[in-house]
Tab-separated table of C-alpha atoms and ligand atoms in Angstrom:
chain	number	residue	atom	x	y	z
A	5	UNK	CA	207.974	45.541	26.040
A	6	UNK	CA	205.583	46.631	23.079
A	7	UNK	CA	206.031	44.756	19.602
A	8	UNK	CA	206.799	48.205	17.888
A	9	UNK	CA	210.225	49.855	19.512
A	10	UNK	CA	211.583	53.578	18.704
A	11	UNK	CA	214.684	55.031	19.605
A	12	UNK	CA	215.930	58.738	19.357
A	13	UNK	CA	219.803	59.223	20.073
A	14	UNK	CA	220.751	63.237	20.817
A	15	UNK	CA	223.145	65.046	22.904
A	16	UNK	CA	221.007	67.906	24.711
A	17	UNK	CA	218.074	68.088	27.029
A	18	UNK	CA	215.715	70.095	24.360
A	19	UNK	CA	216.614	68.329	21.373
A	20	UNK	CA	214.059	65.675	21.279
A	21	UNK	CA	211.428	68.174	21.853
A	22	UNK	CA	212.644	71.347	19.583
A	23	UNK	CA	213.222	68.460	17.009
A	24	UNK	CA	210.872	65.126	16.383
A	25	UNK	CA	208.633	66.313	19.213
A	26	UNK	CA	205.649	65.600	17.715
A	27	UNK	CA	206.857	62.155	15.880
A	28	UNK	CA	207.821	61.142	19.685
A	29	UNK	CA	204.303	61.800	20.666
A	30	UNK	CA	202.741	60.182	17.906
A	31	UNK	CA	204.249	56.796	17.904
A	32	UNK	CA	204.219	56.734	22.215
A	33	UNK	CA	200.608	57.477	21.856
A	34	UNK	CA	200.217	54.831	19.017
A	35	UNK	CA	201.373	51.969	21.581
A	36	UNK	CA	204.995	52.398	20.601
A	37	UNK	CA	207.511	52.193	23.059
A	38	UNK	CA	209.691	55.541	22.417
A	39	UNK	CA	213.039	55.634	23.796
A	40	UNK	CA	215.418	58.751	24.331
A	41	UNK	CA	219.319	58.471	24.669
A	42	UNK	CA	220.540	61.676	25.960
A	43	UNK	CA	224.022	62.293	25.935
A	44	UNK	CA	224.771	64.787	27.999
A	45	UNK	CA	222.459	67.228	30.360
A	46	UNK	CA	223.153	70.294	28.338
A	47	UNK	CA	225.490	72.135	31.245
A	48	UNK	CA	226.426	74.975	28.685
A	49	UNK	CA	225.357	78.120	28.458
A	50	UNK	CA	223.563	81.238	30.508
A	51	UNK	CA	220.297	81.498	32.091
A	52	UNK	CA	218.786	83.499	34.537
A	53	UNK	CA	220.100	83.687	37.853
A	54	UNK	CA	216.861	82.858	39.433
A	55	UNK	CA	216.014	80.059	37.587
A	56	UNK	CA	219.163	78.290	39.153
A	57	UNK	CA	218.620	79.036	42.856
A	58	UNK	CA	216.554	75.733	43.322
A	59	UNK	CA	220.179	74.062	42.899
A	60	UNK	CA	222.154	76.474	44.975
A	61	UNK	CA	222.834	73.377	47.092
A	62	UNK	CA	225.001	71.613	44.150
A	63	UNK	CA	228.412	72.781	42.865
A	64	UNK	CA	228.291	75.887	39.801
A	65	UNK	CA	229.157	74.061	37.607
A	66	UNK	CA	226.251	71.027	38.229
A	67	UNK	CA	223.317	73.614	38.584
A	68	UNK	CA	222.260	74.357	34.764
A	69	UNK	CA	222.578	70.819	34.247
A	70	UNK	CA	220.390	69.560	37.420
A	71	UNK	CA	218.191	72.822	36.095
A	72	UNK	CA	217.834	71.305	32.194
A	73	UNK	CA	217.291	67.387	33.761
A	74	UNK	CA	214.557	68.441	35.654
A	75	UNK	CA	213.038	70.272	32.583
A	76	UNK	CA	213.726	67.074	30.554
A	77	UNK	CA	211.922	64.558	32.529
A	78	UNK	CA	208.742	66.809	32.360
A	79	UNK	CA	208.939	67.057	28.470
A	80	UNK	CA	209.436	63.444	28.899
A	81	UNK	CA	206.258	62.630	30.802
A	82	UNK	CA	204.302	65.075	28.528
A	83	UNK	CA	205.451	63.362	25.068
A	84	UNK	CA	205.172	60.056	27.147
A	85	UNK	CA	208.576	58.568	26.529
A	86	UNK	CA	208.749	54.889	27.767
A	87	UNK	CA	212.631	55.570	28.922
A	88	UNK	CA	215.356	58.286	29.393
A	89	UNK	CA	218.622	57.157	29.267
A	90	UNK	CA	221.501	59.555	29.846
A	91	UNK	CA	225.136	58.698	28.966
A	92	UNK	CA	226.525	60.701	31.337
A	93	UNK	CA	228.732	63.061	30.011
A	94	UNK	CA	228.777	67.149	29.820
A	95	UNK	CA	227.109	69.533	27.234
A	96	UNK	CA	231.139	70.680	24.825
A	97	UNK	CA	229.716	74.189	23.457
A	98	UNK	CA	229.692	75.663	20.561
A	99	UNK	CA	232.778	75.443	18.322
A	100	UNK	CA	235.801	77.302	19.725
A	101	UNK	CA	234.308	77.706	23.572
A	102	UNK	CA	236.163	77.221	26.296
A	103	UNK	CA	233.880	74.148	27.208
A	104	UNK	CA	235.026	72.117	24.335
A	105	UNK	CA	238.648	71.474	26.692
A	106	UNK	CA	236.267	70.277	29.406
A	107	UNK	CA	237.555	66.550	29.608
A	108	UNK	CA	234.157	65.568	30.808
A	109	UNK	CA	232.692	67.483	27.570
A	110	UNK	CA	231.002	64.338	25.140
A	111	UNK	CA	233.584	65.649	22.250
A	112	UNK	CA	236.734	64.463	24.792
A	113	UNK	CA	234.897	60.927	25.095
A	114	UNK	CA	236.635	58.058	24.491
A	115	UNK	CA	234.312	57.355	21.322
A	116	UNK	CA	234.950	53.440	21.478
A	117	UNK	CA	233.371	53.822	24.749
A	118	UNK	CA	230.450	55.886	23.810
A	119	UNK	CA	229.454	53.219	20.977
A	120	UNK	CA	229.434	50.204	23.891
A	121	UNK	CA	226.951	52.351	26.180
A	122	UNK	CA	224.690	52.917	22.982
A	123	UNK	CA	225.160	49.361	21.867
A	124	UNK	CA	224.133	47.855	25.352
A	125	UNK	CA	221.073	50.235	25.265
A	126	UNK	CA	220.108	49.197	21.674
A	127	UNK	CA	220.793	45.343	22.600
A	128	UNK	CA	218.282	45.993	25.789
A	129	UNK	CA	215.541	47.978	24.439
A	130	UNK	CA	215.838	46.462	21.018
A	131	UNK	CA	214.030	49.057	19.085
A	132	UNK	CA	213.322	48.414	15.115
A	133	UNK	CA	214.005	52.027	14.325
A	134	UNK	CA	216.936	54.593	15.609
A	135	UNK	CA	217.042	58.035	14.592
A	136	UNK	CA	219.566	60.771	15.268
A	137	UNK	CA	221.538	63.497	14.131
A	138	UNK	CA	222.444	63.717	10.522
A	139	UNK	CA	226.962	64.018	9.488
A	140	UNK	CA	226.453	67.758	10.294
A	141	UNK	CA	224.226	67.808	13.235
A	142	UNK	CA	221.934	69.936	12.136
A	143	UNK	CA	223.620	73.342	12.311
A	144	UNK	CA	226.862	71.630	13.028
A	145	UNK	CA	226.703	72.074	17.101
A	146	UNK	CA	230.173	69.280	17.661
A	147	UNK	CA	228.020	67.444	20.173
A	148	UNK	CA	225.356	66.515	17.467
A	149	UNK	CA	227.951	65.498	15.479
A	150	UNK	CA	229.862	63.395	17.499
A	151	UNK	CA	226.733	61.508	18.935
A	152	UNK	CA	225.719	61.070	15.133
A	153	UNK	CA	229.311	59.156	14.208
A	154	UNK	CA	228.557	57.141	17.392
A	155	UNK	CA	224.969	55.974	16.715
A	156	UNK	CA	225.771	54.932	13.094
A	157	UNK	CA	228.814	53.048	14.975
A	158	UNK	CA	226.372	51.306	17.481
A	159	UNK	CA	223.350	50.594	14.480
A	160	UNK	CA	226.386	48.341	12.719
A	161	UNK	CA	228.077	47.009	15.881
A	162	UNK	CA	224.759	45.918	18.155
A	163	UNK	CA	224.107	42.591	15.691
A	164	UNK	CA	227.508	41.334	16.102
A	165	UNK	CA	228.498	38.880	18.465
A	166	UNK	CA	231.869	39.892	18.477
A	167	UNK	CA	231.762	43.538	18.816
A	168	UNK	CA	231.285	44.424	22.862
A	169	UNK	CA	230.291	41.255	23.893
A	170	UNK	CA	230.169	42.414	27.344
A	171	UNK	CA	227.310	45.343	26.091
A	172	UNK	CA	224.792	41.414	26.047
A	173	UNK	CA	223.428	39.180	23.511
A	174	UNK	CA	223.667	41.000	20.036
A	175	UNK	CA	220.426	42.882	17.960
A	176	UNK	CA	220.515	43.867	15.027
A	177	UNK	CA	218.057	46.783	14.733
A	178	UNK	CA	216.498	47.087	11.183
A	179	UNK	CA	216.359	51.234	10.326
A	180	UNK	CA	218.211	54.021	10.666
A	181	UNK	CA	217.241	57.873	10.089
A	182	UNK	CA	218.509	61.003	10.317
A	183	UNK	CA	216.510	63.825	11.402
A	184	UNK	CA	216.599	66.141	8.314
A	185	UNK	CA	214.628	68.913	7.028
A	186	UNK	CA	213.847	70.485	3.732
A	187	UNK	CA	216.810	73.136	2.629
A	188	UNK	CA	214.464	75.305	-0.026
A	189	UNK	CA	212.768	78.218	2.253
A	190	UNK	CA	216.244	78.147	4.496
A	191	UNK	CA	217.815	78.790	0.629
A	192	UNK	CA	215.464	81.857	-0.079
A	193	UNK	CA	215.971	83.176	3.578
A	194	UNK	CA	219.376	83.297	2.774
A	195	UNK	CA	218.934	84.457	0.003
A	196	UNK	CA	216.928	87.600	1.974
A	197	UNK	CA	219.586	88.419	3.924
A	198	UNK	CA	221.863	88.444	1.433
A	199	UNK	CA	219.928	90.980	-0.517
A	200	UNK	CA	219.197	93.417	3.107
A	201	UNK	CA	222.912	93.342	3.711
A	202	UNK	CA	222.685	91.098	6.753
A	203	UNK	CA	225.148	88.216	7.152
A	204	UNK	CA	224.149	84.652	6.566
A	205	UNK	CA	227.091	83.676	8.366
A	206	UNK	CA	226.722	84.718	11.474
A	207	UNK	CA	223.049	84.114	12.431
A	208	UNK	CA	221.185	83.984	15.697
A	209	UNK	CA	221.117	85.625	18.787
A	210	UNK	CA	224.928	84.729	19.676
A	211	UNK	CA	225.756	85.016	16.038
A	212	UNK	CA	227.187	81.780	15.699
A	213	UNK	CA	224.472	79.919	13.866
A	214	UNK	CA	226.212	79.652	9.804
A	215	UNK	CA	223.049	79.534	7.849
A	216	UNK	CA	224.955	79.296	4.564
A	217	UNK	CA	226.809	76.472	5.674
A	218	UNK	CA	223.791	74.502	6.761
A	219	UNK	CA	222.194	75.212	3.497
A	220	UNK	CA	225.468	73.458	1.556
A	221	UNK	CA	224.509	70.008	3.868
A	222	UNK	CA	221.775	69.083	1.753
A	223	UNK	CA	220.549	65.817	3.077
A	224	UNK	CA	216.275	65.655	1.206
A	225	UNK	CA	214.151	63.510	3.521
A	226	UNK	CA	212.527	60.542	2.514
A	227	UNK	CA	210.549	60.441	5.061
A	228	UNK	CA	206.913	62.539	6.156
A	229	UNK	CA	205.467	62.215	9.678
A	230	UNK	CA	202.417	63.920	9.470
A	231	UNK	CA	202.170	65.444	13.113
A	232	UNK	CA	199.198	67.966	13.336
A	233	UNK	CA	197.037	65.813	15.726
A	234	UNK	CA	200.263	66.623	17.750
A	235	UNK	CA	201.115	69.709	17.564
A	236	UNK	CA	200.126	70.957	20.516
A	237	UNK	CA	201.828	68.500	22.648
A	238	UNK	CA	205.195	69.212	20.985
A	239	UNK	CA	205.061	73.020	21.638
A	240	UNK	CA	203.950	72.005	25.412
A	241	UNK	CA	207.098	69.426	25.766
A	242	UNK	CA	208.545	72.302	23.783
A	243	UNK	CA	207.608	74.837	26.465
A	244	UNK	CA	208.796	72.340	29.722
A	245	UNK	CA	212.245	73.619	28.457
A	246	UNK	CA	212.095	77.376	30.294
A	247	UNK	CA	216.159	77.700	30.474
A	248	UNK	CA	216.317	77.858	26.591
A	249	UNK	CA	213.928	80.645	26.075
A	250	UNK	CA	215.358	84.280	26.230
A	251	UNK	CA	212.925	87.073	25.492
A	252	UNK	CA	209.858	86.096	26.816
A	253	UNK	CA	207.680	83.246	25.845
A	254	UNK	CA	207.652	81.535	22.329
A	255	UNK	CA	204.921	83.000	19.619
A	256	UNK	CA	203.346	80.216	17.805
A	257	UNK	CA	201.909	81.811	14.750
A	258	UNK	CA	199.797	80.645	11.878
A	259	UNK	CA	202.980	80.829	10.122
A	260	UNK	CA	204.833	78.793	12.260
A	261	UNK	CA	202.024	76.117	12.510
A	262	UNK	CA	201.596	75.152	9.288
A	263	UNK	CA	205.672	74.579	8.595
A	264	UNK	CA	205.676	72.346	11.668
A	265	UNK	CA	203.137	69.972	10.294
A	266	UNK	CA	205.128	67.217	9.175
A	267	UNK	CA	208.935	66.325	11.311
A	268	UNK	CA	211.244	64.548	8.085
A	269	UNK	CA	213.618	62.343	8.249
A	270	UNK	CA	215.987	60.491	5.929
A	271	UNK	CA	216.488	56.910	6.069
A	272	UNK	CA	220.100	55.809	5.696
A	273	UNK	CA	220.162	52.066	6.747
A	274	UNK	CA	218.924	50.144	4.502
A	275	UNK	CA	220.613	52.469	2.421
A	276	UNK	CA	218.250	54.411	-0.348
A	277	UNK	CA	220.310	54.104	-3.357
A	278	UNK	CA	219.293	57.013	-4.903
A	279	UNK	CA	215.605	55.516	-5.013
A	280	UNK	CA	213.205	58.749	-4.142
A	281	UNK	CA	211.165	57.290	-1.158
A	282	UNK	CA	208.546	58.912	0.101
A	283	UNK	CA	207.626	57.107	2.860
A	284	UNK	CA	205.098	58.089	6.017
A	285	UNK	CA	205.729	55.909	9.256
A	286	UNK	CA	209.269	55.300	10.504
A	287	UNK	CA	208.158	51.771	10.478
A	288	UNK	CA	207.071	51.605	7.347
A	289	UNK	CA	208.360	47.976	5.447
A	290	UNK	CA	209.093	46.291	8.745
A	291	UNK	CA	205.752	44.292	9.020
A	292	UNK	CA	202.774	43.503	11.481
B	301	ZN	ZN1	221.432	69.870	20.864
């Protein structure tokens, strides 16, 4: 076990990657061990055909998820993550899908039980730092949500003695974040589609990305991870997840580039008290 510990909490195979890719990288490469709690294996949605007959062997409904575990573990040995954990349950859609009745889906979880996994993981690994999902998840996808009411559960629970006391000895780990990003171009974008007639509301290739109502959860970040040594390790962990892309390949512009080089988070625990941090290391304040 190294002296510095990190742990990211999120519900899809992609999510570490797409999000705090590079601040993964960084730390792992620093001679932090870097943790990922996975909640589900992201069974939902359509891919092609082809890219699913390596699983024809399993049941339908096990292939994308086999598919998206296998594409996890190499984004996991390319950002060097020191463990995968997965909680076992399945990917719940977006809002309104038929998956969300799944009883398997990680919304129908018993969420008492879902805090005792993540508090025997914290109270094993014992990392300083967790990060996950902020109260809206992001663009409010019910999976991020739920698994960000059940990490801030588990950060308060884990240094109890009373609280699971079959999850091991209790550890209190000492920061919290959210992974958050900067609202002000996603404001004027909106403010662009407004303008050419197109509706914020109904954004993205399935149309059911609300852009206005992820500009309304205005979390700032207090937190800079400078990331451009890593950059190109993020897009290839990026890239391990095949099954997400539609289209063709990803274009990584100029553009593109120089938005991505910091990841920003907000610390939440200890709270900030309306003090304007500006901090650059996760672990910033914790010592040696
Ligand atoms: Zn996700």
């Amino acid at each position: 076990m190294k002296d510095k510990r990190l742990l990211m909490a999120f519900p899809h195979p992609d999510d570490e990657s797409f999000g705090p890719g590079g601040t993964i990288a960084k730390y792992a490469r620093e001679g932090v061990d870097v943790h990922y709690v996975c909640a589900t294996r992201g069974e939902v949605g359509t891919v092609d055909a082809e890219m699913l007959k390596p699983y024809e062997h399993l049941p339908e409904d096990q292939r994308l998820g086999a598919l998206r575990g296998q594409e996890l573990r190499q984004a996991a040995d390319i950002l060097q993550l020191t463990g995968l954990h997965y909680l076992g349950y399945r990917d719940s859609g977006m809002p309104d899908t038929e998956p969300n009745r799944d009883p398997r889906a990680f919304i129908n979880a018993d969420p008492d039980r879902v805090t005792g996994q993540l508090v025997k993981i914290f109270r094993a690994v014992k990392p300083q730092v967790i990060v996950t999902f902020d109260p809206f998840g992001g663009y409010g996808h019910p999976d991020h949500i739920f698994i960000h009411h059940r990490v801030t559960e588990a950060f308060q629970a884990a240094g109890d003695a009373l609280r699971y006391p079959e999850a091991g000895a209790p550890y209190q780990p000492r920061k919290l974040y959210w992974t958050v990003f900067p609202k002000r171009l996603l404001k004027f974008f909106v403010l662009v589609l407004r303008v050419t007639r197109r509706d914020p509301t109904k954004f993205g290739r399935n149309g059911d990305i609300d852009l206005k109502e992820i500009v309304a959860h205005d979390y700032p970040p207090t937190t800079h991870i400078d990331i451009r040594q890593y950059y190109a390790i993020k897009q290839e962990a990026s890239r391990c997840h095949t099954s997400q892309f539609t289209g063709g390949p990803m274009r990584f512009g100029k553009l593109q580039k120089w938005l991505a080089a910091h990841e920003t988070f907000r610390l939440v625990e200890p709270s900030v008290d309306g003090r304007r941090l500006k901090e650059r290391d996760l672990f910033e304040g914790l010592g040696g």
